[in-house]
XYZ file of C-alpha atoms in Angstrom:
380
model
C 0.138 -0.195 -0.137
C 1.232 3.619 -1.306
C 0.146 6.007 1.426
C -0.181 9.865 0.951
C 2.924 12.107 0.379
C 4.647 9.756 -2.015
C 5.330 10.677 -5.344
C 3.051 9.107 -8.365
C 3.953 9.233 -11.879
C 1.812 9.928 -14.942
C 2.571 9.545 -18.491
C 0.911 12.083 -20.455
C -0.094 15.805 -19.545
C -3.444 15.991 -21.202
C -6.774 16.750 -19.474
C -7.141 12.821 -18.131
C -3.537 13.630 -16.727
C -5.070 16.562 -15.261
C -7.875 15.269 -13.371
C -5.729 12.511 -12.100
C -3.112 14.808 -10.626
C -6.480 16.533 -9.180
C -7.440 13.357 -7.887
C -4.157 12.662 -6.233
C -3.268 15.718 -4.677
C -6.101 16.241 -3.253
C -5.645 12.661 -1.592
C -2.255 14.049 -0.589
C 0.074 12.710 -3.007
C 2.612 14.091 -4.807
C 2.397 14.090 -8.643
C 5.427 13.880 -11.157
C 3.573 14.471 -15.240
C 5.445 13.495 -17.767
C 4.573 15.208 -21.407
C 6.588 16.974 -24.068
C 4.225 19.627 -24.288
C 5.641 22.253 -21.542
C 1.997 23.953 -21.205
C 0.324 20.571 -20.985
C -2.572 20.839 -18.922
C -1.600 18.685 -16.394
C 1.518 20.429 -15.674
C -0.816 23.185 -13.312
C -1.494 20.263 -10.828
C 1.758 18.928 -10.934
C 4.701 18.856 -7.978
C 6.953 18.409 -11.202
C 6.649 18.492 -14.707
C 9.182 16.395 -17.180
C 9.179 18.326 -20.842
C 10.333 15.329 -22.677
C 9.899 12.646 -25.156
C 8.512 9.330 -23.671
C 11.099 7.196 -24.751
C 13.668 10.048 -23.284
C 16.416 8.066 -21.019
C 16.954 11.061 -18.744
C 12.974 11.518 -17.586
C 12.705 7.470 -17.520
C 15.967 7.494 -14.748
C 14.087 10.588 -12.935
C 10.741 8.446 -12.748
C 12.912 5.195 -11.366
C 14.915 7.737 -9.037
C 11.926 9.732 -7.783
C 8.561 8.290 -8.042
C 7.041 4.874 -6.657
C 4.136 4.242 -8.885
C 3.557 5.348 -12.628
C 0.396 5.201 -14.765
C -0.842 6.416 -17.803
C -2.947 8.784 -19.353
C -3.105 7.913 -23.068
C -2.697 4.425 -24.348
C -0.256 5.670 -27.451
C 3.085 5.442 -24.618
C 6.078 3.463 -25.939
C 5.492 -0.086 -24.450
C 9.563 -0.242 -24.445
C 9.265 2.746 -21.708
C 7.047 0.905 -19.649
C 8.782 -2.379 -19.699
C 12.201 -0.119 -18.305
C 9.945 1.349 -15.426
C 8.173 -1.624 -14.595
C 11.407 -3.350 -13.662
C 11.954 -1.511 -10.407
C 8.777 0.391 -10.359
C 4.671 -0.424 -9.852
C 3.582 0.262 -13.379
C -0.221 0.530 -14.073
C -1.869 -0.349 -16.497
C 0.842 -2.794 -17.515
C 2.612 -2.872 -20.984
C 0.690 -5.935 -22.314
C -2.769 -4.121 -21.512
C -1.545 -1.021 -23.372
C 0.357 -2.950 -26.021
C -3.350 -4.572 -26.955
C -5.011 -1.064 -26.598
C -2.942 0.930 -28.533
C -3.400 -1.088 -31.645
C -6.308 -1.826 -33.541
C -5.483 -5.117 -35.503
C -3.973 -6.237 -32.065
C -7.311 -5.075 -30.023
C -9.688 -6.650 -32.556
C -7.617 -9.934 -33.088
C -7.455 -10.204 -29.434
C -10.968 -10.112 -28.675
C -12.125 -12.115 -31.610
C -9.947 -14.723 -30.364
C -10.935 -14.977 -26.833
C -14.544 -15.105 -28.227
C -15.564 -11.452 -27.610
C -18.584 -10.068 -30.392
C -16.810 -7.337 -32.665
C -17.659 -6.189 -35.610
C -16.245 -8.096 -39.196
C -12.784 -6.764 -40.065
C -9.635 -7.577 -41.871
C -6.184 -6.083 -40.888
C -4.477 -4.269 -44.455
C -0.622 -4.625 -44.242
C -0.401 -4.442 -47.607
C -1.787 -2.889 -50.413
C -3.019 -6.455 -51.877
C -4.678 -7.452 -48.460
C -7.597 -5.002 -50.073
C -7.460 -6.977 -53.259
C -8.153 -10.450 -51.703
C -11.316 -9.593 -48.949
C -13.197 -12.247 -48.280
C -17.052 -12.516 -50.160
C -18.895 -12.170 -47.135
C -17.245 -8.739 -46.116
C -19.758 -5.923 -46.944
C -19.037 -1.831 -47.800
C -19.578 0.422 -46.286
C -16.524 0.002 -44.274
C -14.453 2.167 -42.017
C -10.821 2.182 -42.796
C -8.684 3.356 -39.703
C -5.022 3.790 -39.109
C -4.232 0.705 -36.630
C -2.440 3.266 -34.490
C -2.169 7.020 -33.074
C -6.007 7.481 -34.076
C -8.677 8.777 -31.542
C -11.740 10.938 -31.621
C -12.519 10.278 -35.041
C -8.784 10.835 -36.214
C -7.329 8.518 -38.544
C -10.340 6.934 -40.083
C -12.635 7.418 -43.094
C -15.783 5.805 -44.220
C -15.035 4.169 -47.646
C -17.678 3.017 -50.292
C -15.852 0.335 -51.636
C -12.551 -1.194 -52.618
C -11.282 1.389 -54.944
C -11.703 3.986 -52.405
C -10.091 2.156 -49.673
C -7.502 1.661 -52.053
C -6.864 5.334 -52.873
C -7.101 6.022 -48.736
C -4.346 3.409 -48.362
C -1.910 5.158 -50.535
C -2.952 8.537 -48.879
C -1.777 7.700 -45.840
C 1.550 5.924 -47.053
C 0.497 2.402 -46.859
C 0.278 2.317 -43.019
C -1.178 -0.672 -41.379
C -5.046 -0.376 -41.199
C -7.581 -2.395 -40.430
C -10.548 -2.442 -42.547
C -13.952 -2.986 -40.507
C -17.861 -2.990 -41.324
C -20.143 -0.317 -40.421
C -22.465 -0.906 -38.263
C -26.210 0.010 -38.127
C -26.606 0.535 -34.287
C -29.366 1.832 -31.946
C -27.209 3.114 -29.674
C -23.578 3.571 -28.179
C -22.729 2.784 -24.488
C -19.637 2.388 -22.378
C -18.509 0.434 -19.264
C -16.013 1.653 -17.250
C -13.732 -0.292 -14.589
C -11.932 -0.430 -12.197
C -9.670 -3.491 -11.527
C -6.825 -4.615 -9.122
C -3.973 -6.427 -8.992
C -5.401 -9.054 -6.973
C -8.555 -9.225 -9.591
C -11.361 -7.165 -7.744
C -13.700 -5.277 -9.880
C -15.547 -2.131 -9.135
C -18.296 -1.169 -12.054
C -19.256 2.375 -12.671
C -23.029 2.512 -14.278
C -23.177 1.906 -17.904
C -23.392 5.458 -20.021
C -24.673 5.973 -23.476
C -23.071 7.988 -25.601
C -23.886 10.305 -28.470
C -20.991 11.423 -31.148
C -20.750 14.632 -33.017
C -18.364 14.181 -36.008
C -16.505 11.536 -34.662
C -15.944 13.165 -31.204
C -17.658 12.651 -27.891
C -20.811 15.127 -27.868
C -22.759 13.969 -24.766
C -22.846 11.210 -21.787
C -25.210 10.344 -19.577
C -25.649 7.654 -16.937
C -27.232 5.065 -15.826
C -27.632 4.331 -19.838
C -31.838 3.668 -20.527
C -31.384 -0.244 -21.198
C -32.820 -2.871 -18.612
C -30.828 -3.617 -15.499
C -30.255 -7.082 -16.849
C -28.400 -5.747 -20.153
C -26.364 -3.592 -18.049
C -25.384 -6.858 -15.839
C -24.394 -8.559 -19.353
C -22.165 -5.459 -20.343
C -20.435 -5.351 -16.974
C -19.892 -8.857 -17.069
C -18.050 -8.854 -20.380
C -15.821 -6.378 -19.764
C -15.056 -8.082 -16.909
C -14.241 -10.953 -18.570
C -11.909 -8.985 -21.349
C -10.185 -7.256 -18.328
C -9.607 -11.041 -16.876
C -8.047 -12.304 -20.181
C -6.056 -9.531 -20.814
C -4.687 -9.764 -16.758
C -5.527 -6.136 -16.550
C -4.997 -3.534 -13.641
C -6.024 -0.097 -13.723
C -9.192 1.744 -15.067
C -10.108 0.165 -18.022
C -13.504 1.480 -20.539
C -15.146 -0.523 -22.515
C -17.125 0.821 -25.732
C -19.815 -1.315 -27.308
C -22.470 -0.868 -30.151
C -25.679 -2.100 -29.235
C -27.528 -3.543 -32.551
C -30.743 -4.046 -30.331
C -31.762 -4.220 -26.493
C -30.393 -7.534 -26.749
C -27.309 -7.841 -29.000
C -24.213 -5.745 -28.893
C -20.651 -5.977 -30.301
C -17.451 -4.727 -28.897
C -16.188 -1.272 -30.551
C -12.827 -0.108 -28.631
C -11.268 -0.464 -25.489
C -9.253 2.325 -23.708
C -6.441 1.265 -20.983
C -7.410 4.243 -18.683
C -10.127 6.654 -17.919
C -12.353 7.534 -20.467
C -14.012 10.738 -21.410
C -17.301 8.848 -21.269
C -16.501 8.618 -17.450
C -16.498 12.354 -16.681
C -19.739 12.383 -15.092
C -18.449 10.022 -12.256
C -16.615 13.099 -11.192
C -20.033 14.503 -9.764
C -22.140 11.488 -10.136
C -20.460 8.761 -8.139
C -19.235 8.019 -4.137
C -15.524 7.882 -6.275
C -14.775 9.285 -9.702
C -12.711 7.247 -11.915
C -9.720 9.473 -11.476
C -9.937 8.625 -7.861
C -10.456 4.874 -8.135
C -6.895 5.312 -10.736
C -4.851 6.751 -7.884
C -6.583 3.910 -5.489
C -5.656 0.903 -7.745
C -1.929 2.204 -8.380
C -1.259 2.752 -4.515
C -2.845 -0.756 -3.863
C -5.615 1.170 -1.942
C -9.331 -0.490 -1.185
C -11.672 0.245 -4.439
C -13.660 3.129 -3.939
C -17.571 2.547 -4.021
C -19.265 3.475 -7.346
C -22.518 3.655 -6.658
C -24.506 6.383 -8.510
C -25.578 9.454 -6.712
C -27.926 10.674 -9.035
C -28.454 10.602 -12.825
C -25.801 12.535 -14.877
C -25.066 13.815 -17.781
C -21.839 15.239 -19.315
C -21.377 17.857 -22.183
C -18.162 18.213 -24.140
C -17.141 21.992 -24.798
C -15.169 21.948 -27.966
C -13.139 24.712 -29.524
C -15.747 25.530 -32.412
C -17.327 26.824 -29.192
C -14.778 29.566 -28.986
C -14.766 30.335 -32.748
C -16.703 33.448 -31.940
C -15.020 34.650 -28.754
C -14.646 32.760 -25.122
C -18.340 31.187 -24.752
C -20.638 32.643 -22.019
C -19.944 30.300 -19.428
C -22.843 32.041 -17.454
C -25.183 30.308 -19.462
C -23.885 27.190 -17.592
C -22.943 28.604 -13.855
C -26.297 29.706 -13.493
C -27.413 26.165 -13.374
C -26.803 25.184 -9.538
C -26.926 21.616 -10.811
C -23.965 22.030 -13.246
C -20.599 21.738 -12.285
C -17.953 23.017 -14.657
C -14.520 21.735 -15.580
C -11.830 23.744 -18.085
C -8.658 22.420 -18.967
C -6.398 25.306 -18.861
C -5.419 24.649 -22.784
C -4.308 27.877 -24.413
C -5.196 27.446 -28.111
C -9.087 26.618 -28.978
C -9.002 24.333 -32.270
C -11.699 22.632 -33.855
C -12.446 19.455 -32.807
C -10.253 19.921 -29.581
C -11.938 19.358 -25.863
C -11.250 22.442 -23.927
C -13.519 21.062 -21.119
C -16.425 19.750 -20.306
C -19.752 20.091 -17.758
C -21.738 17.775 -15.618
C -25.084 18.029 -15.169
C -27.031 15.913 -12.312
C -30.934 15.341 -12.465
C -33.685 13.267 -11.711
C -33.564 10.616 -14.547
C -31.273 9.979 -17.626
C -33.870 11.440 -20.092
C -34.218 15.158 -18.612
C -29.981 14.777 -17.787
C -29.784 14.261 -21.505
C -32.404 16.619 -22.715
C -31.115 19.772 -20.646
C -27.222 19.023 -21.687
C -27.974 19.056 -25.250
C -29.932 22.452 -24.378
C -27.275 24.166 -22.541
C -24.799 23.331 -25.648
C -27.597 24.594 -28.062
C -27.350 27.708 -26.025
C -23.312 27.933 -26.027
C -23.538 27.721 -29.802
C -25.933 30.123 -30.570
C -25.561 33.532 -31.799
C -25.512 35.113 -28.171
C -23.148 32.145 -26.553
C -19.948 34.126 -26.634
C -18.960 37.090 -24.882
């Protein structure tokens, strides 16, 4: 058990690292953040910031000398760095789990080999792979870069093989995955925390609404039956067990009907769709991340009230700073800004959570607040 005043490290300095650091600092830990960007959002809440590449040997040595345990806030950390750190320090999640999740081909192959339902897919490692698709493969499909894609980046919808070939060449023939486009009713996600000893706590299933490939709204509990929610959680737990995973894990699903679903993606970290836990649950996903890293008992994940989260994207700044009074005048809204200096279209600048009496009302009110911020009078 690692107790307060110890130093914890986090690889990655974005908003997830920032909220991890906030949780850790409030619990009495010191936090060393590591990110190439010297002005990364997590720096505001760190006791020391390493501005270096994730394979920098001096930064690795500094962490080995100064922290007791290390976690990550995104999956694109070099596996080799995690392996070097784990020789002397606790690293959660470990290089095995991160390695599976940072490569779409490896992730989908792992899930399929373990018997978990996934959309039909084909690895594309060479141009000729697109000429030898099985006759059972159907278009339209999604061509996705196998690595370094997130928030809709690194993926394109393709109508046929010819379009897939053209985009594959545009991307420089990097490894890709071609995935059948699934006609789903809704997207939902399960976030869990699992200890090294295998104990698991599940957060309420959330339902997610995307806009241009980026999560816009998320609400919990999802408007599905308790029986289905239980099945989704059980499968997420089985995935974590098969990976021998320790840490916070997000499992995204496509709901094809009220009974049938497919696993879409895994995230080996706290997740955007779990931000409602900051105010809507007994223990936030970020506090849970600290607890697992420090081998503390898992926090309870009971829902305090139905909650919704709205992402504040850089587009809202296009006509000036948004009128945050629209949000702060509502006593059931909590605002989180990430301290990013430059607002760009598609960039997550912050979010807000709203607590309500039921999920449908929380979603409706959150959608209305976002619309007010986008209106001509929504900037100051």
